[in-house]
Coordinates of C-alpha atoms in Angstrom, one line a residue:
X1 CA 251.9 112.3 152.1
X2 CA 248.2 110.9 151.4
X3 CA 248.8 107.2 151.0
X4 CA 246.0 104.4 151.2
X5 CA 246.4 101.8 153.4
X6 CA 247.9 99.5 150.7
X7 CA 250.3 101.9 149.5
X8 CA 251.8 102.7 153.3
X9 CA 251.9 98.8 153.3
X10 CA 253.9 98.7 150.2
X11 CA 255.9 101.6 151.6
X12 CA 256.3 100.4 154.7
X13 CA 257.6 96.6 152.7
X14 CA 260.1 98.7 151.1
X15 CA 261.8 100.5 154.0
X16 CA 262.5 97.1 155.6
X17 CA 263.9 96.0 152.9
X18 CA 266.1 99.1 152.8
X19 CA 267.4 98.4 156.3
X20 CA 267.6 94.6 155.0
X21 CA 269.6 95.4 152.4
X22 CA 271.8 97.5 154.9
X23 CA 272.5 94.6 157.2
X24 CA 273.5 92.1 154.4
X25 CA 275.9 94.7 153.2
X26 CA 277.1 95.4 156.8
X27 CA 277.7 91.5 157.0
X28 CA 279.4 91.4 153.7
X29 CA 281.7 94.1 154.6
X30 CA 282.7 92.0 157.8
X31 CA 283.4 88.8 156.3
X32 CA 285.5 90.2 153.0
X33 CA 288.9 90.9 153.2
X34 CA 290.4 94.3 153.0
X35 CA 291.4 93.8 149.7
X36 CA 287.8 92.9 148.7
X37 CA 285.4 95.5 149.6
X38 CA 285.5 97.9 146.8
X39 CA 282.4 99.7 145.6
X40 CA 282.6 97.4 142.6
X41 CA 282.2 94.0 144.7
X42 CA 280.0 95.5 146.8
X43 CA 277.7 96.6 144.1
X44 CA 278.2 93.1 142.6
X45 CA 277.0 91.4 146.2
X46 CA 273.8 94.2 146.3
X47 CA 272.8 92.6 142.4
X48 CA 273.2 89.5 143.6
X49 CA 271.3 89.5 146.6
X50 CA 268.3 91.0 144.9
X51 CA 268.2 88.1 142.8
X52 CA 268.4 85.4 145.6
X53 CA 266.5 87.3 148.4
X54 CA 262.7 87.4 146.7
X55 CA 261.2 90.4 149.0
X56 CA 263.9 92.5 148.4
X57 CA 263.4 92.5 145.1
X58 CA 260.2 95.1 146.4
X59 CA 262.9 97.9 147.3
X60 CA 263.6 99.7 143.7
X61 CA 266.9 99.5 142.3
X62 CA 268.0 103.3 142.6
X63 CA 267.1 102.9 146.2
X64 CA 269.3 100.0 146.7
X65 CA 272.2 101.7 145.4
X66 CA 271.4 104.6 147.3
X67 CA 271.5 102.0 150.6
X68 CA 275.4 101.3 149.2
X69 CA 276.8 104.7 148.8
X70 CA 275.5 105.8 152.6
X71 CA 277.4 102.8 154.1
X72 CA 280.3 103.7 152.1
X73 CA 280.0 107.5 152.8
X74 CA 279.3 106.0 156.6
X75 CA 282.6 104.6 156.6
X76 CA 284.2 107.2 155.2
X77 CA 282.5 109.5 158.3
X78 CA 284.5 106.8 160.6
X79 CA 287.8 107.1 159.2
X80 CA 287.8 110.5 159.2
X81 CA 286.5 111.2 162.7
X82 CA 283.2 112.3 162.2
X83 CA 280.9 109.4 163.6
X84 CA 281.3 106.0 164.7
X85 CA 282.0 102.9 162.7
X86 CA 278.5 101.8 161.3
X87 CA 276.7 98.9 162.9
X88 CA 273.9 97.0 161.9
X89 CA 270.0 98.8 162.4
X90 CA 267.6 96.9 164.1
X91 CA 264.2 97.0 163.8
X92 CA 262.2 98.9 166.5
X93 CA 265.1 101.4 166.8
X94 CA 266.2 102.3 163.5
X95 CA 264.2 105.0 161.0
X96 CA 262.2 103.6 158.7
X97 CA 263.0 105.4 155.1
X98 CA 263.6 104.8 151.4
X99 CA 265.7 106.8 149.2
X100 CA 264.7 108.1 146.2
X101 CA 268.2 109.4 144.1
X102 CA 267.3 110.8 141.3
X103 CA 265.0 113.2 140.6
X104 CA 264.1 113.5 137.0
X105 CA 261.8 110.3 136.9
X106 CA 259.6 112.3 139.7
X107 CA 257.4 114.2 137.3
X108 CA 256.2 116.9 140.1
X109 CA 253.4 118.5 139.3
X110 CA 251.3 121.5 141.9
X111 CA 247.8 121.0 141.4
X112 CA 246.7 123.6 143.6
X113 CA 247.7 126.2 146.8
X114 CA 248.4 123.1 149.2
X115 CA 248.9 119.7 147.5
X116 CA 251.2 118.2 144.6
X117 CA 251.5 115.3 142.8
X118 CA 254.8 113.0 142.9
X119 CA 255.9 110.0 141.2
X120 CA 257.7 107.4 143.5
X121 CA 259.2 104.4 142.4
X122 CA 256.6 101.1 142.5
X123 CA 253.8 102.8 144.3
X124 CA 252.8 105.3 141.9
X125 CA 251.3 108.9 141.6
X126 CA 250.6 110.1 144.9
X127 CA 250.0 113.1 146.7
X128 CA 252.2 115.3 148.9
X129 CA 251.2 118.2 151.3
X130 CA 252.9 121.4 149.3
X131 CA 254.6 123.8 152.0
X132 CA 258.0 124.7 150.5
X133 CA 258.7 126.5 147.1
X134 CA 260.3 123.7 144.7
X135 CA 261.8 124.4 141.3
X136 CA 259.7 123.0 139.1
X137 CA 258.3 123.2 135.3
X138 CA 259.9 126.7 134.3
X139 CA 261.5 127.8 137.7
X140 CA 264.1 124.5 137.1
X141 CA 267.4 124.9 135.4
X142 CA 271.0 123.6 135.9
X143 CA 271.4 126.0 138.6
X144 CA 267.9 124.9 140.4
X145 CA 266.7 121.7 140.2
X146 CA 265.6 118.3 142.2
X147 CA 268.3 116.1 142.5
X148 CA 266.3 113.5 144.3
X149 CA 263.9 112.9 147.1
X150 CA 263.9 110.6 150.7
X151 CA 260.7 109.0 152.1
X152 CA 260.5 108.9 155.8
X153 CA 258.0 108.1 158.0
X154 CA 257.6 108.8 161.9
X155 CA 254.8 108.2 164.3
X156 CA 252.0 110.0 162.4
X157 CA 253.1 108.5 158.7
X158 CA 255.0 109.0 155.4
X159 CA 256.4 111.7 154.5
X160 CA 258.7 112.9 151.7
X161 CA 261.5 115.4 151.8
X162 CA 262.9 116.9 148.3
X163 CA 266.2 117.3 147.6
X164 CA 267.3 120.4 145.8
X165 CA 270.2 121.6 144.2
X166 CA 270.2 125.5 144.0
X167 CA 272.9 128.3 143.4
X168 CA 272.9 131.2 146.6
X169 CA 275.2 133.9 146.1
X170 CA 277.7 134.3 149.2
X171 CA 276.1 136.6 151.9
X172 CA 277.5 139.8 153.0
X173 CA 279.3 139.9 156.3
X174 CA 276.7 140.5 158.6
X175 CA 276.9 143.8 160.3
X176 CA 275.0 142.7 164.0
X177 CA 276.5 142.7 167.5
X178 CA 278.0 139.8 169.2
X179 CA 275.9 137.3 171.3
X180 CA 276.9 134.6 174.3
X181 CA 274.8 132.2 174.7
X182 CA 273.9 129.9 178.1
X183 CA 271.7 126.8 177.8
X184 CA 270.0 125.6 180.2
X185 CA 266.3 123.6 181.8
X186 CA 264.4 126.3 183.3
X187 CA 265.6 129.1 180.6
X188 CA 266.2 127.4 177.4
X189 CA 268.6 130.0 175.9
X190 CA 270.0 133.3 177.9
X191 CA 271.4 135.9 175.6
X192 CA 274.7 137.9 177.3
X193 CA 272.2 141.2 176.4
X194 CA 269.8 140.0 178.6
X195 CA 267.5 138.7 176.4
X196 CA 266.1 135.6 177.0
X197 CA 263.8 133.0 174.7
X198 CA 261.6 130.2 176.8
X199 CA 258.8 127.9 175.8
X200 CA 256.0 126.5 177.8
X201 CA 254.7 122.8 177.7
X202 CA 255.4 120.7 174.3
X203 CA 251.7 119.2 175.6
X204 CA 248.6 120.2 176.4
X205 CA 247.1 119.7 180.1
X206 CA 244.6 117.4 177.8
X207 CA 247.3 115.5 175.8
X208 CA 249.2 115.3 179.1
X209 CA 246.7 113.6 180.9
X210 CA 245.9 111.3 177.5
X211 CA 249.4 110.4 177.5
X212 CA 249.8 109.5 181.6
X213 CA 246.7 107.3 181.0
X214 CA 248.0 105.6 178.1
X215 CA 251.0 105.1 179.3
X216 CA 249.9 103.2 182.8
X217 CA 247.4 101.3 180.1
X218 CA 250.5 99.9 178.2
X219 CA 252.2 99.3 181.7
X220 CA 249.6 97.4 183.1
X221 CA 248.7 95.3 179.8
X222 CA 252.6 94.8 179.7
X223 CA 253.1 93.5 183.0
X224 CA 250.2 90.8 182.4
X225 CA 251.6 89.4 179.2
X226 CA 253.5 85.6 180.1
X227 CA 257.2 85.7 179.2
X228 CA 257.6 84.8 175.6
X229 CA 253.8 85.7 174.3
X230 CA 253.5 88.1 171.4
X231 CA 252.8 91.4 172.0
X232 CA 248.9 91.8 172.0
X233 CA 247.1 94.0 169.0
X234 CA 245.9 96.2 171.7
X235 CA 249.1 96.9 173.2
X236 CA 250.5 97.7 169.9
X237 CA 247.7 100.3 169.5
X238 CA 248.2 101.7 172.8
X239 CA 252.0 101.8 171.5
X240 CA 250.9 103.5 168.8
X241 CA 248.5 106.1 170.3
X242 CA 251.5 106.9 172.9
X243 CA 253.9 107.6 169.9
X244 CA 251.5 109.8 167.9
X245 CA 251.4 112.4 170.9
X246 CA 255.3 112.4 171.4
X247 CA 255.8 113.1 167.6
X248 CA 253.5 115.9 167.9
X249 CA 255.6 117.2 171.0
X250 CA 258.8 116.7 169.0
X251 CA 257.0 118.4 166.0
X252 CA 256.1 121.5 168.3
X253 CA 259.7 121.6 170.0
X254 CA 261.1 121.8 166.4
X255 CA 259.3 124.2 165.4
X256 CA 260.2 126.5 168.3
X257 CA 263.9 126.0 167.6
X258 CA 263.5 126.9 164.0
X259 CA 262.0 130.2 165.0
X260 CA 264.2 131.0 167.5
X261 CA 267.5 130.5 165.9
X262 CA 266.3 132.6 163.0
X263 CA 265.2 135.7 165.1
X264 CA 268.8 134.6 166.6
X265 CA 270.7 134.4 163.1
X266 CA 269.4 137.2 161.8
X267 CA 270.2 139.8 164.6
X268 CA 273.4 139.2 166.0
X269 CA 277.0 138.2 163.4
X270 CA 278.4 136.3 166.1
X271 CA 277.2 133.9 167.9
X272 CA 279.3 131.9 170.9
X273 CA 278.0 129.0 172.5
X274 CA 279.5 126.2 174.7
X275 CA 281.0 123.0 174.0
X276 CA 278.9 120.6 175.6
X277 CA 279.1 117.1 175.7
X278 CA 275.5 115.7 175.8
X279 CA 276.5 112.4 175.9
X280 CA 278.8 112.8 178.6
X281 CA 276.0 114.5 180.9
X282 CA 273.3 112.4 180.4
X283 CA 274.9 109.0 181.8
X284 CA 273.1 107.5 184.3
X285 CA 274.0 107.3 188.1
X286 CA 273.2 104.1 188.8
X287 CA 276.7 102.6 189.2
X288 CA 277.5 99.0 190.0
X289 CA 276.3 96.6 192.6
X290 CA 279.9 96.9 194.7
X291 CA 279.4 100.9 194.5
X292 CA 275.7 102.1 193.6
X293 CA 275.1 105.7 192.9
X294 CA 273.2 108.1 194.4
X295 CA 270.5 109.8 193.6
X296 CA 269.6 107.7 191.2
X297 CA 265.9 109.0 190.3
X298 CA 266.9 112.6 190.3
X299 CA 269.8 111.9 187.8
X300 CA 267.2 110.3 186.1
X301 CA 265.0 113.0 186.0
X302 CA 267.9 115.4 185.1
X303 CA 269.0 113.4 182.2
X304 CA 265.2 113.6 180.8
X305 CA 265.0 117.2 180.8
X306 CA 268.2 118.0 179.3
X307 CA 267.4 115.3 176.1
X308 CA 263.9 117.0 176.0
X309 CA 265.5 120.7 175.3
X310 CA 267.7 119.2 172.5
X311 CA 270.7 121.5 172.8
X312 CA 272.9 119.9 170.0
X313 CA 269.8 120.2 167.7
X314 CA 269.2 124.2 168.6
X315 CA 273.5 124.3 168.0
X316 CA 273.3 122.4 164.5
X317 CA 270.3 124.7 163.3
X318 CA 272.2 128.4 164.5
X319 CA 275.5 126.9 162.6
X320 CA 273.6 126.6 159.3
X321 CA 271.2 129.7 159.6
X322 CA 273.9 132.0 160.5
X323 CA 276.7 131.0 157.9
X324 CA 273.5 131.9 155.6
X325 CA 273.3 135.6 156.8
X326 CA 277.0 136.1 156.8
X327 CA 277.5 135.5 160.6
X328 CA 279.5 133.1 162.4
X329 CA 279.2 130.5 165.0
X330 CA 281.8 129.6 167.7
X331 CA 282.4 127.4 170.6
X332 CA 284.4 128.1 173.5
X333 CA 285.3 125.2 176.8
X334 CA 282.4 125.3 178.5
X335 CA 283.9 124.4 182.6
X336 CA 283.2 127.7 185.1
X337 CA 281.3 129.3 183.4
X338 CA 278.4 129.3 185.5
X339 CA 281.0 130.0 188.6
X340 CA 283.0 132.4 186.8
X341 CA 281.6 136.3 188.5
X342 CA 281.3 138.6 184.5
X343 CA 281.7 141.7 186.6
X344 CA 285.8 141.1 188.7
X345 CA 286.1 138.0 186.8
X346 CA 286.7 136.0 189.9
X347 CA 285.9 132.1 191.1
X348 CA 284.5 131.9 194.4
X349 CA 283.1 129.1 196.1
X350 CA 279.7 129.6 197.1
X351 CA 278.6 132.3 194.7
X352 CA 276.2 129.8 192.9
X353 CA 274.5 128.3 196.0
X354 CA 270.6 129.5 194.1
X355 CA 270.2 128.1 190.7
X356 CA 268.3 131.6 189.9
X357 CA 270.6 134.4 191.4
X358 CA 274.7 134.4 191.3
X359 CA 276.3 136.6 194.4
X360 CA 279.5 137.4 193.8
X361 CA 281.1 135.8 197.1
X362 CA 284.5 138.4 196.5
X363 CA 284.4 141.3 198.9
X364 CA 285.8 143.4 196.5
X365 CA 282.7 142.8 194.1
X366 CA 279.2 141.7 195.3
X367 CA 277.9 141.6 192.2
X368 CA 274.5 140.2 192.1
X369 CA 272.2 139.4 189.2
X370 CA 270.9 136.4 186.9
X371 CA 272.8 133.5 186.7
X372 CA 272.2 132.2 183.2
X373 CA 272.7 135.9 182.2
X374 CA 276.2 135.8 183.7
X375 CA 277.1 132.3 182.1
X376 CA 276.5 134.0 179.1
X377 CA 278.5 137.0 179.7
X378 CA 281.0 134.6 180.2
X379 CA 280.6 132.6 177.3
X380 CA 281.0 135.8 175.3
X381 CA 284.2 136.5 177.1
X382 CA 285.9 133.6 176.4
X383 CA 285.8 134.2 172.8
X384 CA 286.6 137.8 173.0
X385 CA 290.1 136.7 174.7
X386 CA 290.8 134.0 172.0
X387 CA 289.9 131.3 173.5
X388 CA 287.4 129.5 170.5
X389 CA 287.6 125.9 170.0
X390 CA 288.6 124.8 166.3
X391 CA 287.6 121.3 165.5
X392 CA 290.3 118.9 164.7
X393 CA 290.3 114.9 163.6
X394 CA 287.1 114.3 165.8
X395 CA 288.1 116.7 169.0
X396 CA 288.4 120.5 170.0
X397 CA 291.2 121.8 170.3
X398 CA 291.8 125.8 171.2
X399 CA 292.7 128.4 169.3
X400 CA 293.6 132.0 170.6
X401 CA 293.7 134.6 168.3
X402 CA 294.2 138.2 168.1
X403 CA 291.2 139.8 167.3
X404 CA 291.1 143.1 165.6
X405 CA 289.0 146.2 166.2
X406 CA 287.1 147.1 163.1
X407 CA 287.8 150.3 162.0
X408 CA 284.4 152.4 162.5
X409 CA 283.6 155.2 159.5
X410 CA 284.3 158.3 159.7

């Protein structure tokens, strides 16, 4: 979005006042009985606030509700399993957006090949970078249409996603072969056919070097500020300057996965992958004072590179894609694995001593080859034998089924 310095600040006025708004409902929900907290009094306390509270009377009115129904729909996430209970967003650490939900006051109009005018709620007309087809003018109808729009903003500025309602007929099955999948640091994905899809540096050698020296500039001007003195306009800058280089890395690591899971999703009808838990395997090492950890800085290390590949992300976007081409996505228990020998289908100890190669350690076998191509063999045999993981109430639980061999035509 191109917004002037006074209309980021406007936008910027309304977002806390979004996450404002979210806090006073969180405390309201808290301090209510059970018997209380209906949508209705809820809505009643939102109304009220608005009125008492003078700057959050800069956050529009469609935007406060909005702020209502995703607590409530929050909740309803907790009680059924699907996320934690909702807590209260804090400043630093919480996105800064505004919802926008409904979309026939936006009046969009395309003035040309790249840009488009949008209506937003008390700031106006502005424009919007066009890069996705929207139904507008003639190409809306019941079927197609904006239904609303969310303003988020990130480390290089605003920016506004559409929401769209549109009809899809249901796919065909898709006709592809099946596909295992191994995730891992060194080889982002290995295919069970032995294909495999990497990715260099996020950064530059340039904007690597930019971003070391920033970040021992911030270091050092950190560690001469007294306890309790504000943060310094040039260390906010340097803050600043430090974030706008990892949202461009984040930016480039997106774009990678989208590309990759389509080629993914559109070749292959099934695709298995493990169940990982992230969270699980990212805790830190450092342990207590009566029993430190070990290791400490490599487990550190460790835990950085597997949040930088983003494995639940590249999982969330190959669910999506391939329910859209007809194919499936499954998940099978992801322990030995990367032990597990794809040729005898043996466990030996030893057989993974290199990283790189897997020996089969059974003298019967002696299988040698790639070891995140043999993961994924194995991933892929898992669900061939029925053993796919069905979510239930918040946790996996397994399911074996008899699979049937499609007839083939004659």
């Amino acid at each position: 979005m191109a917004l002037d310095p006074v209309l980021s600040a406007r936008a910027d006025e309304q977002a806390h006042a979004a996450r404002t708004m979210w806090n006073l409902l969180h405390v309201w929900w808290q301090m209510m009985p059970k018997d209380k907290r209906t949508p209705a009094n809820a809505d009643a306390a939102i109304r009220r606030a608005r009125k008492d509270i003078d700057f959050l009377a800069v956050l529009p009115a469609q935007a406060a509700q909005a702020v209502l129904k995703t607590y409530l729909q929050a909740w309803k996430n907790c009680w059924e399993g699907r996320a934690a209970a909702p807590d209260f967003k804090a400043r630093l650490r919480s996105v800064m957006a505004v919802d926008i939900p409904q979309g026939r006051d936006l009046n969009i109009v395309r003035v040309h090949r790249r840009w488009g005018m949008v209506n937003i709620p008390k700031l106006g007309r502005v424009r919007f970078r066009w890069t996705k087809n929207l139904p507008v003018g003639r190409q809306a109808d019941g079927d197609n249409r904006i239904t609303g729009a969310r303003l988020v903003k990130d480390a290089l500025g605003w920016h506004i996603a559409f929401r769209i309602q549109t009809l899809e007929a249901r796919p065909e099955p898709h006709r592809g072969p099946e596909v295992g999948i191994d995730v891992g640091i060194t080889v982002p994905l290995a295919l069970s056919d032995g294909t495999t899809y990497g990715h260099g540096e996020w950064l530059t050698e340039s904007e690597q070097a930019r971003l070391l020296r920033l970040e021992r500039l911030a270091a050092r001007r950190k560690k001469h500020r007294k306890p309790g003195e504000r943060t310094s306009r040039r260390l906010h800058r340097t803050y600043d300057q430090i974030a706008d280089l990892r949202a461009k890395a984040k930016r480039r690591a997106v774009d990678w996965q989208h590309k990759t899971t389509t080629a993914i999703a559109a070749k292959y009808s099934v695709v298995v992958v493990e169940a990982l838990t992230i969270t699980n395997m990212v805790k830190s090492a450092k342990g207590t004072l009566e029993q430190p950890g070990r290791n400490v800085a490599q487990k550190s290390g460790l835990n950085r590179a597997i949040s930088r590949q983003a494995w639940g992300r590249t999982i969330t976007m190959l669910t999506y894609k391939t329910a859209r081409r007809g194919g499936t996505l499954h998940k099978v228990p992801a322990p030995g694995t990367s032990q597990r020998c794809s040729a005898c289908g043996f466990t030996t100890p030893g057989s993974r001593e290199n990283q790189a190669v897997f020996v089969c350690k059974n003298p019967d076998c002696g299988w040698s080859g790639n070891a995140d191509h043999n993961a994924s063999m194995n991933v892929l045999h898992l669900y061939r034998m029925g053993l796919a993981l069905v979510p239930a109430a918040g946790r996996a639980v397994v399911r074996r089924a008899r699979r049937v061999k499609p007839a083939t035509a004659r």
